Amino acid sequence: MNLRMPATEKDLAEDAPWKKIQQNTFTRWCNEHLKCVHKRLGDLQRDLGDGLRLIALLEVLSQKRMYRKYHQRPNFRQMKLENVSVALEFLEREHIKSLWA
């Protein structure tokens, strides 16, 4: 990494230490909730990418089931995207908005 990089750029860099801390903290929080359904996250991006663990986390946190069926074994990208869409639709129907909405 360039040591001359201004502090703001350094803080926004992909490998900024605070980002790793946040990622590890969130992963531990997710795993704490997912353990009751015998699921676990290792890598956030990879493990949430097919939608299955995201759906499981939402069901655990809300204590509700998904409104729509989803792919239990998503083999194709389209199936994974549909699963993520089911999770996002669930959040919308439960009136849960992101900080960026």
PDB file of C-alpha atoms in Angstrom:
ATOM      1  CA  MET A   1       0.000   0.000   0.000  1.00  0.00           C
ATOM      2  CA  ASN A   2       1.190   3.537  -0.740  1.00  0.00           C
ATOM      3  CA  LEU A   3       2.354   5.147   2.523  1.00  0.00           C
ATOM      4  CA  ARG A   4       1.845   8.643   1.062  1.00  0.00           C
ATOM      5  CA  MET A   5      -1.860   8.048   0.633  1.00  0.00           C
ATOM      6  CA  PRO A   6      -3.955  10.719   2.412  1.00  0.00           C
ATOM      7  CA  ALA A   7      -5.669   9.523   5.597  1.00  0.00           C
ATOM      8  CA  THR A   8      -9.149   9.616   4.055  1.00  0.00           C
ATOM      9  CA  GLU A   9      -8.129   7.477   1.087  1.00  0.00           C
ATOM     10  CA  LYS A  10      -6.261   5.128   3.396  1.00  0.00           C
ATOM     11  CA  ASP A  11      -9.363   4.739   5.596  1.00  0.00           C
ATOM     12  CA  LEU A  12     -11.470   3.942   2.527  1.00  0.00           C
ATOM     13  CA  ALA A  13      -8.976   1.454   1.097  1.00  0.00           C
ATOM     14  CA  GLU A  14     -10.212  -2.090   0.595  1.00  0.00           C
ATOM     15  CA  ASP A  15      -7.835  -3.428   3.249  1.00  0.00           C
ATOM     16  CA  ALA A  16      -8.486  -0.737   5.883  1.00  0.00           C
ATOM     17  CA  PRO A  17      -8.180  -2.311   9.368  1.00  0.00           C
ATOM     18  CA  TRP A  18     -11.532  -0.947  10.564  1.00  0.00           C
ATOM     19  CA  LYS A  19     -13.301  -2.718   7.690  1.00  0.00           C
ATOM     20  CA  LYS A  20     -11.853  -6.076   8.719  1.00  0.00           C
ATOM     21  CA  ILE A  21     -12.903  -5.465  12.332  1.00  0.00           C
ATOM     22  CA  GLN A  22     -16.458  -4.586  11.241  1.00  0.00           C
ATOM     23  CA  GLN A  23     -16.623  -7.615   8.972  1.00  0.00           C
ATOM     24  CA  ASN A  24     -15.413  -9.970  11.717  1.00  0.00           C
ATOM     25  CA  THR A  25     -17.822  -8.473  14.257  1.00  0.00           C
ATOM     26  CA  PHE A  26     -20.806  -8.803  11.914  1.00  0.00           C
ATOM     27  CA  THR A  27     -19.800 -12.356  10.975  1.00  0.00           C
ATOM     28  CA  ARG A  28     -19.641 -13.358  14.654  1.00  0.00           C
ATOM     29  CA  TRP A  29     -23.040 -11.722  15.275  1.00  0.00           C
ATOM     30  CA  CYS A  30     -24.581 -13.604  12.335  1.00  0.00           C
ATOM     31  CA  ASN A  31     -23.040 -16.889  13.460  1.00  0.00           C
ATOM     32  CA  GLU A  32     -24.397 -16.413  16.965  1.00  0.00           C
ATOM     33  CA  HIS A  33     -27.919 -16.203  15.523  1.00  0.00           C
ATOM     34  CA  LEU A  34     -27.438 -18.885  12.868  1.00  0.00           C
ATOM     35  CA  LYS A  35     -26.147 -21.530  15.261  1.00  0.00           C
ATOM     36  CA  CYS A  36     -29.703 -22.352  16.387  1.00  0.00           C
ATOM     37  CA  VAL A  37     -30.427 -23.519  12.812  1.00  0.00           C
ATOM     38  CA  HIS A  38     -27.041 -25.249  12.469  1.00  0.00           C
ATOM     39  CA  LYS A  39     -25.696 -22.840   9.865  1.00  0.00           C
ATOM     40  CA  ARG A  40     -22.507 -20.801   9.819  1.00  0.00           C
ATOM     41  CA  LEU A  41     -20.850 -17.990   7.866  1.00  0.00           C
ATOM     42  CA  GLY A  42     -17.175 -18.039   7.014  1.00  0.00           C
ATOM     43  CA  ASP A  43     -16.928 -15.472   4.238  1.00  0.00           C
ATOM     44  CA  LEU A  44     -19.779 -12.947   4.167  1.00  0.00           C
ATOM     45  CA  GLN A  45     -19.799 -12.290   0.444  1.00  0.00           C
ATOM     46  CA  ARG A  46     -19.513 -15.927  -0.579  1.00  0.00           C
ATOM     47  CA  ASP A  47     -21.808 -17.374   2.083  1.00  0.00           C
ATOM     48  CA  LEU A  48     -24.613 -14.824   1.711  1.00  0.00           C
ATOM     49  CA  GLY A  49     -24.369 -14.841  -2.076  1.00  0.00           C
ATOM     50  CA  ASP A  50     -26.781 -17.706  -2.743  1.00  0.00           C
ATOM     51  CA  GLY A  51     -29.388 -16.252  -0.391  1.00  0.00           C
ATOM     52  CA  LEU A  52     -29.805 -19.378   1.758  1.00  0.00           C
ATOM     53  CA  ARG A  53     -27.975 -18.185   4.867  1.00  0.00           C
ATOM     54  CA  LEU A  54     -29.469 -14.724   4.433  1.00  0.00           C
ATOM     55  CA  ILE A  55     -32.955 -16.261   4.389  1.00  0.00           C
ATOM     56  CA  ALA A  56     -32.089 -18.406   7.416  1.00  0.00           C
ATOM     57  CA  LEU A  57     -30.820 -15.352   9.306  1.00  0.00           C
ATOM     58  CA  LEU A  58     -33.951 -13.350   8.501  1.00  0.00           C
ATOM     59  CA  GLU A  59     -36.186 -16.225   9.582  1.00  0.00           C
ATOM     60  CA  VAL A  60     -34.299 -16.604  12.869  1.00  0.00           C
ATOM     61  CA  LEU A  61     -34.314 -12.876  13.626  1.00  0.00           C
ATOM     62  CA  SER A  62     -37.962 -12.333  12.682  1.00  0.00           C
ATOM     63  CA  GLN A  63     -39.221 -15.709  13.908  1.00  0.00           C
ATOM     64  CA  LYS A  64     -41.259 -15.878  10.694  1.00  0.00           C
ATOM     65  CA  ARG A  65     -41.033 -17.954   7.528  1.00  0.00           C
ATOM     66  CA  MET A  66     -40.442 -16.551   4.074  1.00  0.00           C
ATOM     67  CA  TYR A  67     -43.593 -15.556   2.210  1.00  0.00           C
ATOM     68  CA  ARG A  68     -42.448 -17.196  -0.991  1.00  0.00           C
ATOM     69  CA  LYS A  69     -40.760 -20.454  -1.812  1.00  0.00           C
ATOM     70  CA  TYR A  70     -37.063 -20.295  -2.592  1.00  0.00           C
ATOM     71  CA  HIS A  71     -34.471 -22.611  -4.110  1.00  0.00           C
ATOM     72  CA  GLN A  72     -33.134 -24.997  -1.460  1.00  0.00           C
ATOM     73  CA  ARG A  73     -30.221 -25.987  -3.708  1.00  0.00           C
ATOM     74  CA  PRO A  74     -29.422 -23.043  -5.957  1.00  0.00           C
ATOM     75  CA  ASN A  75     -27.051 -24.357  -8.599  1.00  0.00           C
ATOM     76  CA  PHE A  76     -27.273 -21.489 -11.045  1.00  0.00           C
ATOM     77  CA  ARG A  77     -26.682 -17.774 -10.715  1.00  0.00           C
ATOM     78  CA  GLN A  78     -30.333 -17.030 -11.531  1.00  0.00           C
ATOM     79  CA  MET A  79     -31.506 -19.269  -8.678  1.00  0.00           C
ATOM     80  CA  LYS A  80     -29.142 -17.524  -6.257  1.00  0.00           C
ATOM     81  CA  LEU A  81     -30.396 -14.112  -7.369  1.00  0.00           C
ATOM     82  CA  GLU A  82     -33.997 -15.245  -6.934  1.00  0.00           C
ATOM     83  CA  ASN A  83     -33.209 -16.339  -3.377  1.00  0.00           C
ATOM     84  CA  VAL A  84     -31.691 -12.963  -2.551  1.00  0.00           C
ATOM     85  CA  SER A  85     -34.767 -11.320  -4.095  1.00  0.00           C
ATOM     86  CA  VAL A  86     -37.025 -13.421  -1.849  1.00  0.00           C
ATOM     87  CA  ALA A  87     -35.046 -12.194   1.172  1.00  0.00           C
ATOM     88  CA  LEU A  88     -35.231  -8.551   0.046  1.00  0.00           C
ATOM     89  CA  GLU A  89     -38.959  -8.872  -0.649  1.00  0.00           C
ATOM     90  CA  PHE A  90     -39.413 -10.283   2.861  1.00  0.00           C
ATOM     91  CA  LEU A  91     -37.670  -7.226   4.334  1.00  0.00           C
ATOM     92  CA  GLU A  92     -39.881  -4.941   2.283  1.00  0.00           C
ATOM     93  CA  ARG A  93     -43.094  -6.716   3.313  1.00  0.00           C
ATOM     94  CA  GLU A  94     -42.003  -6.548   6.950  1.00  0.00           C
ATOM     95  CA  HIS A  95     -41.415  -2.796   6.497  1.00  0.00           C
ATOM     96  CA  ILE A  96     -37.720  -3.070   7.297  1.00  0.00           C
ATOM     97  CA  LYS A  97     -35.800  -0.396   5.450  1.00  0.00           C
ATOM     98  CA  SER A  98     -32.096   0.000   4.974  1.00  0.00           C
ATOM     99  CA  LEU A  99     -30.208   3.004   6.204  1.00  0.00           C
ATOM    100  CA  TRP A 100     -29.763   4.080   2.588  1.00  0.00           C
ATOM    101  CA  ALA A 101     -33.430   4.013   1.557  1.00  0.00           C
TER     102      ALA A 101
END
